[in-house]
PDB file of C-alpha atoms in Angstrom:
ATOM      1  CA  MET A   1       0.000   0.000   0.000  1.00 44.00           C
ATOM      2  CA  ARG A   2       1.351   3.411  -0.993  1.00 53.00           C
ATOM      3  CA  VAL A   3       1.984   5.843   1.868  1.00 57.00           C
ATOM      4  CA  GLU A   4       0.502   9.255   1.052  1.00 74.00           C
ATOM      5  CA  THR A   5       2.729  12.268   1.676  1.00 86.00           C
ATOM      6  CA  ALA A   6       1.608  15.316   3.647  1.00 95.00           C
ATOM      7  CA  PHE A   7       3.553  18.573   3.853  1.00 97.00           C
ATOM      8  CA  LEU A   8       3.842  20.651   7.032  1.00 98.00           C
ATOM      9  CA  PHE A   9       5.110  24.161   6.308  1.00 98.00           C
ATOM     10  CA  ASP A  10       6.763  26.686   8.531  1.00 96.00           C
ATOM     11  CA  LEU A  11       5.605  30.218   7.635  1.00 95.00           C
ATOM     12  CA  ASP A  12       8.224  32.954   8.168  1.00 93.00           C
ATOM     13  CA  GLY A  13      11.117  32.569   5.739  1.00 93.00           C
ATOM     14  CA  THR A  14       9.523  29.467   4.251  1.00 97.00           C
ATOM     15  CA  LEU A  15       6.368  30.735   2.564  1.00 97.00           C
ATOM     16  CA  VAL A  16       6.632  34.483   3.189  1.00 96.00           C
ATOM     17  CA  ASP A  17       9.605  36.844   3.002  1.00 95.00           C
ATOM     18  CA  SER A  18       9.339  38.107   6.572  1.00 91.00           C
ATOM     19  CA  VAL A  19      12.411  36.996   8.515  1.00 89.00           C
ATOM     20  CA  TYR A  20      14.199  40.320   8.371  1.00 90.00           C
ATOM     21  CA  GLN A  21      11.019  42.221   9.212  1.00 91.00           C
ATOM     22  CA  HIS A  22      10.828  40.090  12.358  1.00 88.00           C
ATOM     23  CA  VAL A  23      14.487  40.815  13.113  1.00 89.00           C
ATOM     24  CA  LEU A  24      13.928  44.562  12.798  1.00 91.00           C
ATOM     25  CA  ALA A  25      10.734  44.394  14.865  1.00 91.00           C
ATOM     26  CA  TRP A  26      12.589  42.566  17.659  1.00 89.00           C
ATOM     27  CA  LYS A  27      15.436  45.079  17.397  1.00 92.00           C
ATOM     28  CA  GLU A  28      12.956  47.943  17.805  1.00 93.00           C
ATOM     29  CA  ALA A  29      11.306  46.220  20.777  1.00 91.00           C
ATOM     30  CA  LEU A  30      14.658  45.629  22.470  1.00 90.00           C
ATOM     31  CA  ASP A  31      15.856  49.177  21.775  1.00 92.00           C
ATOM     32  CA  ASP A  32      12.651  50.554  23.284  1.00 92.00           C
ATOM     33  CA  GLU A  33      13.517  48.663  26.467  1.00 88.00           C
ATOM     34  CA  GLY A  34      17.079  49.967  26.412  1.00 89.00           C
ATOM     35  CA  ILE A  35      18.497  46.525  25.597  1.00 87.00           C
ATOM     36  CA  ASP A  36      21.410  46.688  23.162  1.00 86.00           C
ATOM     37  CA  LEU A  37      21.785  43.572  21.017  1.00 83.00           C
ATOM     38  CA  SER A  38      23.339  43.177  17.584  1.00 85.00           C
ATOM     39  CA  VAL A  39      21.017  42.386  14.682  1.00 88.00           C
ATOM     40  CA  TRP A  40      22.935  39.202  13.812  1.00 87.00           C
ATOM     41  CA  ARG A  41      22.318  37.772  17.281  1.00 82.00           C
ATOM     42  CA  ILE A  42      18.599  38.340  16.859  1.00 84.00           C
ATOM     43  CA  HIS A  43      18.538  36.746  13.398  1.00 84.00           C
ATOM     44  CA  ARG A  44      20.180  33.538  14.599  1.00 77.00           C
ATOM     45  CA  LYS A  45      17.257  32.882  16.924  1.00 76.00           C
ATOM     46  CA  ILE A  46      14.352  33.669  14.597  1.00 77.00           C
ATOM     47  CA  GLY A  47      12.154  30.583  14.298  1.00 70.00           C
ATOM     48  CA  MET A  48      12.232  29.670  17.984  1.00 68.00           C
ATOM     49  CA  SER A  49       9.179  30.093  20.144  1.00 63.00           C
ATOM     50  CA  GLY A  50       8.811  33.688  21.313  1.00 62.00           C
ATOM     51  CA  GLY A  51       9.350  32.808  24.976  1.00 66.00           C
ATOM     52  CA  LEU A  52      12.494  30.775  24.352  1.00 70.00           C
ATOM     53  CA  PHE A  53      13.690  33.456  21.928  1.00 70.00           C
ATOM     54  CA  THR A  54      13.418  36.271  24.466  1.00 72.00           C
ATOM     55  CA  ASN A  55      14.869  34.157  27.271  1.00 71.00           C
ATOM     56  CA  GLN A  56      17.948  33.352  25.197  1.00 72.00           C
ATOM     57  CA  LEU A  57      18.432  36.950  24.081  1.00 70.00           C
ATOM     58  CA  LEU A  58      18.058  38.320  27.595  1.00 70.00           C
ATOM     59  CA  ARG A  59      20.441  35.681  28.935  1.00 73.00           C
ATOM     60  CA  GLU A  60      23.114  37.060  26.589  1.00 72.00           C
ATOM     61  CA  THR A  61      22.707  40.497  28.155  1.00 74.00           C
ATOM     62  CA  ALA A  62      22.854  39.208  31.742  1.00 69.00           C
ATOM     63  CA  LEU A  63      19.602  41.052  32.446  1.00 71.00           C
ATOM     64  CA  GLU A  64      17.072  39.701  34.903  1.00 73.00           C
ATOM     65  CA  ILE A  65      14.421  37.672  33.089  1.00 72.00           C
ATOM     66  CA  ASN A  66      10.907  38.164  34.386  1.00 79.00           C
ATOM     67  CA  GLU A  67       7.465  37.517  32.935  1.00 82.00           C
ATOM     68  CA  GLU A  68       6.562  41.193  32.799  1.00 86.00           C
ATOM     69  CA  LEU A  69       9.579  42.087  30.659  1.00 84.00           C
ATOM     70  CA  VAL A  70       9.065  39.111  28.347  1.00 82.00           C
ATOM     71  CA  ALA A  71       5.385  39.996  27.868  1.00 85.00           C
ATOM     72  CA  ARG A  72       6.281  43.624  27.203  1.00 89.00           C
ATOM     73  CA  LEU A  73       8.902  42.683  24.616  1.00 87.00           C
ATOM     74  CA  ARG A  74       6.487  40.346  22.862  1.00 87.00           C
ATOM     75  CA  ARG A  75       3.841  43.077  22.713  1.00 90.00           C
ATOM     76  CA  ARG A  76       6.314  45.672  21.398  1.00 93.00           C
ATOM     77  CA  HIS A  77       7.554  43.187  18.779  1.00 90.00           C
ATOM     78  CA  ALA A  78       4.020  42.418  17.582  1.00 90.00           C
ATOM     79  CA  GLU A  79       3.199  46.121  17.287  1.00 93.00           C
ATOM     80  CA  ALA A  80       6.409  46.866  15.378  1.00 93.00           C
ATOM     81  CA  TYR A  81       5.900  43.871  13.085  1.00 90.00           C
ATOM     82  CA  LYS A  82       2.319  44.776  12.217  1.00 90.00           C
ATOM     83  CA  ARG A  83       3.480  48.238  11.177  1.00 93.00           C
ATOM     84  CA  GLN A  84       5.477  46.501   8.426  1.00 86.00           C
ATOM     85  CA  ALA A  85       2.504  44.537   7.094  1.00 85.00           C
ATOM     86  CA  ASP A  86       2.577  46.266   3.702  1.00 88.00           C
ATOM     87  CA  ARG A  87       6.167  45.052   3.172  1.00 89.00           C
ATOM     88  CA  ILE A  88       5.452  41.361   3.719  1.00 92.00           C
ATOM     89  CA  ARG A  89       5.399  39.375   0.481  1.00 95.00           C
ATOM     90  CA  PRO A  90       5.065  35.688  -0.409  1.00 97.00           C
ATOM     91  CA  LEU A  91       8.368  34.082  -1.350  1.00 97.00           C
ATOM     92  CA  PRO A  92       8.819  33.137  -5.028  1.00 97.00           C
ATOM     93  CA  GLY A  93       6.634  30.154  -5.868  1.00 97.00           C
ATOM     94  CA  ALA A  94       4.881  29.997  -2.477  1.00 97.00           C
ATOM     95  CA  ARG A  95       1.350  30.564  -3.742  1.00 96.00           C
ATOM     96  CA  GLU A  96       1.988  28.356  -6.761  1.00 97.00           C
ATOM     97  CA  LEU A  97       3.301  25.534  -4.557  1.00 97.00           C
ATOM     98  CA  LEU A  98       0.242  25.607  -2.297  1.00 96.00           C
ATOM     99  CA  THR A  99      -2.068  25.794  -5.320  1.00 95.00           C
ATOM    100  CA  TRP A 100      -0.314  22.799  -6.899  1.00 95.00           C
ATOM    101  CA  LEU A 101      -0.688  20.749  -3.708  1.00 95.00           C
ATOM    102  CA  THR A 102      -4.353  21.728  -3.473  1.00 94.00           C
ATOM    103  CA  ASP A 103      -5.036  20.743  -7.086  1.00 94.00           C
ATOM    104  CA  ALA A 104      -3.115  17.477  -6.589  1.00 93.00           C
ATOM    105  CA  ARG A 105      -5.156  16.778  -3.429  1.00 93.00           C
ATOM    106  CA  ILE A 106      -1.996  16.382  -1.397  1.00 94.00           C
ATOM    107  CA  PRO A 107      -2.673  17.419   2.205  1.00 95.00           C
ATOM    108  CA  PHE A 108      -0.682  20.258   3.739  1.00 97.00           C
ATOM    109  CA  ALA A 109      -0.805  22.500   6.793  1.00 97.00           C
ATOM    110  CA  ILE A 110       1.041  25.531   8.143  1.00 97.00           C
ATOM    111  CA  ALA A 111       2.740  25.366  11.549  1.00 96.00           C
ATOM    112  CA  THR A 112       4.326  28.561  12.832  1.00 93.00           C
ATOM    113  CA  SER A 113       6.109  29.622  16.013  1.00 88.00           C
ATOM    114  CA  GLY A 114       4.416  32.982  15.627  1.00 86.00           C
ATOM    115  CA  ARG A 115       1.297  33.805  17.567  1.00 86.00           C
ATOM    116  CA  LEU A 116      -1.893  34.542  15.678  1.00 86.00           C
ATOM    117  CA  GLU A 117      -1.434  38.310  16.050  1.00 86.00           C
ATOM    118  CA  THR A 118       1.650  38.253  13.813  1.00 88.00           C
ATOM    119  CA  ALA A 119       0.872  35.104  11.809  1.00 90.00           C
ATOM    120  CA  ALA A 120      -2.330  36.769  10.573  1.00 90.00           C
ATOM    121  CA  VAL A 121      -0.215  39.367   8.734  1.00 91.00           C
ATOM    122  CA  ASN A 122       1.690  36.623   6.906  1.00 93.00           C
ATOM    123  CA  LEU A 123      -1.393  34.569   6.092  1.00 94.00           C
ATOM    124  CA  ALA A 124      -3.047  37.643   4.572  1.00 91.00           C
ATOM    125  CA  ALA A 125       0.027  38.292   2.411  1.00 91.00           C
ATOM    126  CA  LEU A 126      -0.072  34.669   1.293  1.00 93.00           C
ATOM    127  CA  ASP A 127      -3.850  34.741   0.630  1.00 91.00           C
ATOM    128  CA  ALA A 128      -4.122  31.681   2.869  1.00 91.00           C
ATOM    129  CA  ASP A 129      -7.503  31.431   4.566  1.00 88.00           C
ATOM    130  CA  PRO A 130      -7.267  29.619   7.936  1.00 86.00           C
ATOM    131  CA  ALA A 131     -10.829  28.423   7.325  1.00 85.00           C
ATOM    132  CA  VAL A 132      -9.488  26.460   4.335  1.00 89.00           C
ATOM    133  CA  VAL A 133      -5.809  25.815   5.110  1.00 92.00           C
ATOM    134  CA  PRO A 134      -5.113  24.132   8.470  1.00 95.00           C
ATOM    135  CA  VAL A 135      -2.957  26.510  10.522  1.00 96.00           C
ATOM    136  CA  VAL A 136      -1.316  25.824  13.887  1.00 96.00           C
ATOM    137  CA  THR A 137       0.121  28.840  15.706  1.00 93.00           C
ATOM    138  CA  ARG A 138       2.080  29.182  18.949  1.00 89.00           C
ATOM    139  CA  ASP A 139      -1.167  29.954  20.780  1.00 89.00           C
ATOM    140  CA  LEU A 140      -2.388  26.387  20.217  1.00 92.00           C
ATOM    141  CA  VAL A 141       0.492  24.323  21.610  1.00 92.00           C
ATOM    142  CA  ARG A 142       2.380  24.106  24.881  1.00 90.00           C
ATOM    143  CA  TYR A 143       5.846  24.404  23.358  1.00 88.00           C
ATOM    144  CA  ALA A 144       7.081  25.704  20.010  1.00 84.00           C
ATOM    145  CA  LYS A 145      10.234  24.982  18.016  1.00 86.00           C
ATOM    146  CA  PRO A 146      12.690  23.407  18.504  1.00 88.00           C
ATOM    147  CA  ASP A 147      10.106  21.219  20.272  1.00 92.00           C
ATOM    148  CA  PRO A 148       7.974  19.273  17.770  1.00 95.00           C
ATOM    149  CA  ASP A 149       4.541  20.183  19.181  1.00 96.00           C
ATOM    150  CA  LEU A 150       3.558  22.459  16.287  1.00 96.00           C
ATOM    151  CA  PHE A 151       4.215  19.832  13.639  1.00 97.00           C
ATOM    152  CA  LEU A 152       2.602  17.057  15.661  1.00 97.00           C
ATOM    153  CA  ALA A 153      -0.523  19.195  16.050  1.00 97.00           C
ATOM    154  CA  ALA A 154      -0.539  20.002  12.321  1.00 97.00           C
ATOM    155  CA  ALA A 155      -0.272  16.324  11.387  1.00 97.00           C
ATOM    156  CA  GLU A 156      -3.105  15.536  13.783  1.00 96.00           C
ATOM    157  CA  GLN A 157      -5.276  18.201  12.143  1.00 95.00           C
ATOM    158  CA  LEU A 158      -4.634  16.583   8.766  1.00 95.00           C
ATOM    159  CA  GLY A 159      -5.291  13.122  10.143  1.00 94.00           C
ATOM    160  CA  VAL A 160      -1.906  11.783   9.000  1.00 95.00           C
ATOM    161  CA  ARG A 161       0.887   9.939  10.777  1.00 94.00           C
ATOM    162  CA  ILE A 162       3.787  12.263  11.546  1.00 96.00           C
ATOM    163  CA  GLU A 163       6.208   9.638  10.170  1.00 94.00           C
ATOM    164  CA  ALA A 164       4.520  10.050   6.770  1.00 92.00           C
ATOM    165  CA  ALA A 165       4.825  13.846   6.846  1.00 96.00           C
ATOM    166  CA  VAL A 166       7.472  16.134   5.412  1.00 97.00           C
ATOM    167  CA  VAL A 167       8.394  19.250   7.394  1.00 98.00           C
ATOM    168  CA  VAL A 168       9.405  22.230   5.235  1.00 98.00           C
ATOM    169  CA  GLY A 169      11.283  25.026   6.984  1.00 97.00           C
ATOM    170  CA  ASP A 170      14.029  27.605   6.638  1.00 95.00           C
ATOM    171  CA  SER A 171      15.782  27.349  10.014  1.00 93.00           C
ATOM    172  CA  ILE A 172      17.757  24.852  12.040  1.00 93.00           C
ATOM    173  CA  TRP A 173      14.930  24.999  14.604  1.00 92.00           C
ATOM    174  CA  ASP A 174      12.499  23.594  12.017  1.00 95.00           C
ATOM    175  CA  MET A 175      14.883  20.783  11.137  1.00 96.00           C
ATOM    176  CA  LEU A 176      15.556  19.907  14.785  1.00 95.00           C
ATOM    177  CA  ALA A 177      11.819  19.769  15.456  1.00 96.00           C
ATOM    178  CA  ALA A 178      11.352  17.509  12.419  1.00 97.00           C
ATOM    179  CA  VAL A 179      14.031  15.109  13.652  1.00 97.00           C
ATOM    180  CA  ARG A 180      12.466  15.004  17.115  1.00 96.00           C
ATOM    181  CA  CYS A 181       9.059  13.996  15.764  1.00 95.00           C
ATOM    182  CA  ARG A 182      10.479  11.516  13.206  1.00 95.00           C
ATOM    183  CA  ALA A 183       9.362  13.471  10.141  1.00 96.00           C
ATOM    184  CA  LEU A 184      11.525  14.116   7.092  1.00 96.00           C
ATOM    185  CA  GLY A 185      12.888  17.654   6.896  1.00 97.00           C
ATOM    186  CA  ILE A 186      13.248  19.838   3.804  1.00 98.00           C
ATOM    187  CA  GLY A 187      15.307  22.984   4.235  1.00 98.00           C
ATOM    188  CA  LEU A 188      14.860  26.225   2.281  1.00 98.00           C
ATOM    189  CA  LEU A 189      17.628  28.796   2.008  1.00 96.00           C
ATOM    190  CA  SER A 190      15.152  31.693   1.896  1.00 93.00           C
ATOM    191  CA  GLY A 191      15.437  32.357   5.638  1.00 88.00           C
ATOM    192  CA  GLY A 192      19.166  33.044   5.677  1.00 87.00           C
ATOM    193  CA  TYR A 193      20.587  29.773   7.029  1.00 91.00           C
ATOM    194  CA  GLY A 194      23.263  28.011   4.986  1.00 93.00           C
ATOM    195  CA  ARG A 195      23.154  24.583   3.367  1.00 96.00           C
ATOM    196  CA  GLU A 196      25.581  23.001   5.822  1.00 97.00           C
ATOM    197  CA  GLU A 197      23.681  24.373   8.819  1.00 95.00           C
ATOM    198  CA  LEU A 198      20.374  22.982   7.569  1.00 96.00           C
ATOM    199  CA  ARG A 199      21.941  19.663   6.593  1.00 97.00           C
ATOM    200  CA  ASP A 200      23.674  19.310   9.959  1.00 97.00           C
ATOM    201  CA  ALA A 201      20.341  19.969  11.690  1.00 96.00           C
ATOM    202  CA  GLY A 202      18.705  17.108   9.791  1.00 96.00           C
ATOM    203  CA  ALA A 203      17.480  18.340   6.380  1.00 97.00           C
ATOM    204  CA  TYR A 204      17.487  15.545   3.812  1.00 95.00           C
ATOM    205  CA  ARG A 205      16.916  17.893   0.861  1.00 96.00           C
ATOM    206  CA  ILE A 206      17.623  21.612   0.521  1.00 98.00           C
ATOM    207  CA  PHE A 207      16.149  24.062  -1.994  1.00 98.00           C
ATOM    208  CA  GLU A 208      16.530  27.771  -2.688  1.00 97.00           C
ATOM    209  CA  ASP A 209      12.883  28.705  -2.106  1.00 97.00           C
ATOM    210  CA  PRO A 210       9.318  27.385  -2.678  1.00 98.00           C
ATOM    211  CA  ALA A 211       9.673  27.814  -6.457  1.00 98.00           C
ATOM    212  CA  ASP A 212      12.746  25.565  -6.470  1.00 97.00           C
ATOM    213  CA  MET A 213      10.933  23.038  -4.283  1.00 97.00           C
ATOM    214  CA  LEU A 214       7.936  23.010  -6.654  1.00 96.00           C
ATOM    215  CA  ALA A 215      10.248  22.349  -9.600  1.00 96.00           C
ATOM    216  CA  HIS A 216      11.402  19.162  -7.809  1.00 95.00           C
ATOM    217  CA  ILE A 217       8.130  18.186  -6.148  1.00 94.00           C
ATOM    218  CA  ASP A 218       8.038  14.785  -7.899  1.00 89.00           C
ATOM    219  CA  GLU A 219      11.262  13.872  -6.086  1.00 89.00           C
ATOM    220  CA  LEU A 220       9.609  14.474  -2.709  1.00 88.00           C
ATOM    221  CA  GLY A 221       6.653  12.128  -2.959  1.00 76.00           C
ATOM    222  CA  GLY A 222       4.417  14.845  -4.358  1.00 68.00           C
ATOM    223  CA  ARG A 223       2.568  12.989  -7.105  1.00 64.00           C
ATOM    224  CA  ARG A 224      -0.946  13.590  -8.326  1.00 55.00           C
TER     225      ARG A 224
END
């Protein structure tokens, strides 16, 4: 019996060109709190859950971590990110890839470490209706990446075994989460991580962006 493939997509840097907007929004939030951190340090942690992200950043500054500060940073980040909504664009081939999967009746879902308040901006840019496309956000799971909860929840929504799913992401955190839930991982370079980094984190195939992935979809179990 043939095992049907399902695709579980990260959102930022995988389907929408939004990684650097997130970096700048976090930089603005940190600056507003008087916390000086280099942009490159922020970028290396994009893709983690927001709580883990802020904890790690604050740990590097030796500042006291408390729930009030974390909540304030998250709110400032969301506000700064939403102000950039008109700059968020789908990555090349993203809409076409999702349309192809829909037409081929291959199940897929979106699983993002972002909370709904920021994920909504990306979904609107992608023209992805959560009433049609299954979407799992940070609000719906206990832990986000690099824990596998998001992808496990997405597979459950689709009614597929996680071992039969393919996780598509742009960061090492996506690939680590895929390994931990025994799914195959596909890495995209569109989020700024390098080939070796993604491969070392567990990616079994690596593509430039969604357009490149669509051009090779038959190699990934994506058959009509």
